[in-house]
Amino acid sequence: MKSLQLTDFGKPLQWNEYETPEPVGKEVLVKVSACGVCHSDLHIWEGYYELGGEERIYVKERGVNLPLTMGHEVVGVVEAAGPDVTGVKPGDKRLVYPWVGCGTCKYCRSERPQMCSKPRSLGVYTNGGYSSHVLVPDAQYLVNIDGLRDEQACSYACAGLTAYSALKKAMPLESDETLVLVGAGGLGLMAVQVVRELTDARVIMMDIDDEKLETVRSLTPGVETLNTSQKDAVSTIMEMTANAGANAVIDFVNNEHTAKASFGMLAKNGQMIMVGLFGGKLTFPTPVPALKNQTIRGSYTGSLVELRELIDIIKEKDLRPVPVKTYPMDEAASLLDRVKDGKIIGRAVLTP
Ligand SMILES: [Zn+2]
Ligand SMILES: [Zn+2]
């Protein structure tokens, strides 16, 4: 088995060769056919998340150990299964749910392992998909994606799931209400792709890049776009909503500028959902959420149940695909640089 590994934070990834593991117990060995590159891979590679000011969270202190094979958006073919595996057999194609937990706590037992306090997420805490193979601890983390293309399906494991779970938290929204989405990167586009399956509300996507906003309009007609590079986001949304504000804002960027704007445009009884990991600090007058009955919350990835729901929607509905570009796995490092520059439209996917 060959794996492209992070051996030193911030240094070029390195190919290492290991003996291909033999699955034991409930483990399943998956041969990787596509692996999405996620913005959070960039944070792991660099070794930290920005908290605003000079403060950082170091991933090493959060339990990330090197060498590590990154990659948590994996589609592959089952190559071997441990003796206790049921439900899959060699040759089956599956999407890997990467947000694996301890397996025994109440969250893990109810298929919400993304909230486990002892995470073993693939590509974050254990080896992931920048590799010829990935070892999945249990077949329950494998999702059937029959009929979907590998390079389209893989990004539903993180970007798609994160967007879907955040959208669900914003629901219900009525047709005369407004949902603002901030940031038309991979997550934002995934949200735009499925948003009409969840609500008839008015949807406005904000970004500072016209090309990305163009992609939003072509993906789901009827979704409005707003370029905030030259305009004040809060006053423009207030104008667009006759001063009512946004009933829900999902901030896929969540840096100090976008979080401030998201809070500022929130309607009475509105909900602000913080998703992005771009980093920063938010200060606000504490009486405002109380007086306006507002909710500020976060959303991290999503549950196994939500991933299956999302894949069912994608299989059943004839939604327009989010743009995807594939690259050979060798190009992972240069790709991470382009992710950092924000140059990617849609999703970048590595193939062996
Ligand atoms: Zn991710
Ligand atoms: Zn657990």
PDB file of N, CA and C and ligand atoms in Angstrom, residues 100-109 112-119 141, ligand 2:
ATOM      1  N   VAL A 100     -15.569   8.900  12.200  1.00  0.00           N
ATOM      2  CA  VAL A 100     -15.627   7.715  13.051  1.00  0.00           C
ATOM      3  C   VAL A 100     -15.312   8.110  14.501  1.00  0.00           C
ATOM      4  N   GLY A 101     -16.046   7.525  15.444  1.00  0.00           N
ATOM      5  CA  GLY A 101     -15.800   7.802  16.858  1.00  0.00           C
ATOM      6  C   GLY A 101     -15.325   6.560  17.590  1.00  0.00           C
ATOM      7  N   CYS A 102     -15.522   6.569  18.924  1.00  0.00           N
ATOM      8  CA  CYS A 102     -15.030   5.466  19.758  1.00  0.00           C
ATOM      9  C   CYS A 102     -15.805   4.171  19.507  1.00  0.00           C
ATOM     10  N   GLY A 103     -17.053   4.315  19.044  1.00  0.00           N
ATOM     11  CA  GLY A 103     -17.854   3.131  18.757  1.00  0.00           C
ATOM     12  C   GLY A 103     -18.757   2.692  19.892  1.00  0.00           C
ATOM     13  N   THR A 104     -18.562   3.258  21.095  1.00  0.00           N
ATOM     14  CA  THR A 104     -19.353   2.759  22.233  1.00  0.00           C
ATOM     15  C   THR A 104     -20.170   3.834  22.967  1.00  0.00           C
ATOM     16  N   CYS A 105     -19.842   5.110  22.814  1.00  0.00           N
ATOM     17  CA  CYS A 105     -20.563   6.155  23.574  1.00  0.00           C
ATOM     18  C   CYS A 105     -21.973   6.347  22.997  1.00  0.00           C
ATOM     19  N   LYS A 106     -22.777   7.187  23.662  1.00  0.00           N
ATOM     20  CA  LYS A 106     -24.174   7.337  23.225  1.00  0.00           C
ATOM     21  C   LYS A 106     -24.272   7.938  21.825  1.00  0.00           C
ATOM     22  N   TYR A 107     -23.306   8.799  21.468  1.00  0.00           N
ATOM     23  CA  TYR A 107     -23.341   9.393  20.128  1.00  0.00           C
ATOM     24  C   TYR A 107     -23.007   8.350  19.067  1.00  0.00           C
ATOM     25  N   CYS A 108     -21.977   7.545  19.353  1.00  0.00           N
ATOM     26  CA  CYS A 108     -21.588   6.511  18.386  1.00  0.00           C
ATOM     27  C   CYS A 108     -22.699   5.480  18.227  1.00  0.00           C
ATOM     28  N   ARG A 109     -23.365   5.130  19.349  1.00  0.00           N
ATOM     29  CA  ARG A 109     -24.410   4.101  19.279  1.00  0.00           C
ATOM     30  C   ARG A 109     -25.651   4.602  18.552  1.00  0.00           C
ATOM     31  N   ARG A 112     -24.350   9.139  15.497  1.00  0.00           N
ATOM     32  CA  ARG A 112     -23.923  10.544  15.482  1.00  0.00           C
ATOM     33  C   ARG A 112     -22.472  10.645  15.954  1.00  0.00           C
ATOM     34  N   PRO A 113     -21.596   9.801  15.385  1.00  0.00           N
ATOM     35  CA  PRO A 113     -20.220   9.740  15.886  1.00  0.00           C
ATOM     36  C   PRO A 113     -19.430  11.023  15.676  1.00  0.00           C
ATOM     37  N   GLN A 114     -19.970  11.942  14.857  1.00  0.00           N
ATOM     38  CA  GLN A 114     -19.265  13.225  14.669  1.00  0.00           C
ATOM     39  C   GLN A 114     -19.207  14.015  15.971  1.00  0.00           C
ATOM     40  N   MET A 115     -20.038  13.631  16.957  1.00  0.00           N
ATOM     41  CA  MET A 115     -20.027  14.343  18.240  1.00  0.00           C
ATOM     42  C   MET A 115     -19.296  13.561  19.332  1.00  0.00           C
ATOM     43  N   CYS A 116     -18.694  12.436  18.974  1.00  0.00           N
ATOM     44  CA  CYS A 116     -17.958  11.612  19.943  1.00  0.00           C
ATOM     45  C   CYS A 116     -16.782  12.412  20.517  1.00  0.00           C
ATOM     46  N   SER A 117     -16.530  12.234  21.811  1.00  0.00           N
ATOM     47  CA  SER A 117     -15.407  12.972  22.412  1.00  0.00           C
ATOM     48  C   SER A 117     -14.076  12.242  22.257  1.00  0.00           C
ATOM     49  N   LYS A 118     -14.107  11.034  21.665  1.00  0.00           N
ATOM     50  CA  LYS A 118     -12.852  10.342  21.347  1.00  0.00           C
ATOM     51  C   LYS A 118     -12.812  10.047  19.851  1.00  0.00           C
ATOM     52  N   PRO A 119     -12.735  11.116  19.037  1.00  0.00           N
ATOM     53  CA  PRO A 119     -12.854  10.912  17.589  1.00  0.00           C
ATOM     54  C   PRO A 119     -11.670  10.131  17.001  1.00  0.00           C
ATOM     55  N   TYR A 141     -19.814   2.268   8.456  1.00  0.00           N
ATOM     56  CA  TYR A 141     -19.395   3.578   7.949  1.00  0.00           C
ATOM     57  C   TYR A 141     -19.348   3.648   6.418  1.00  0.00           C
TER      58      TYR A 141
HETATM   59 ZN    ZN B   2     -18.035   7.650  20.694  1.00  0.00          ZN
END
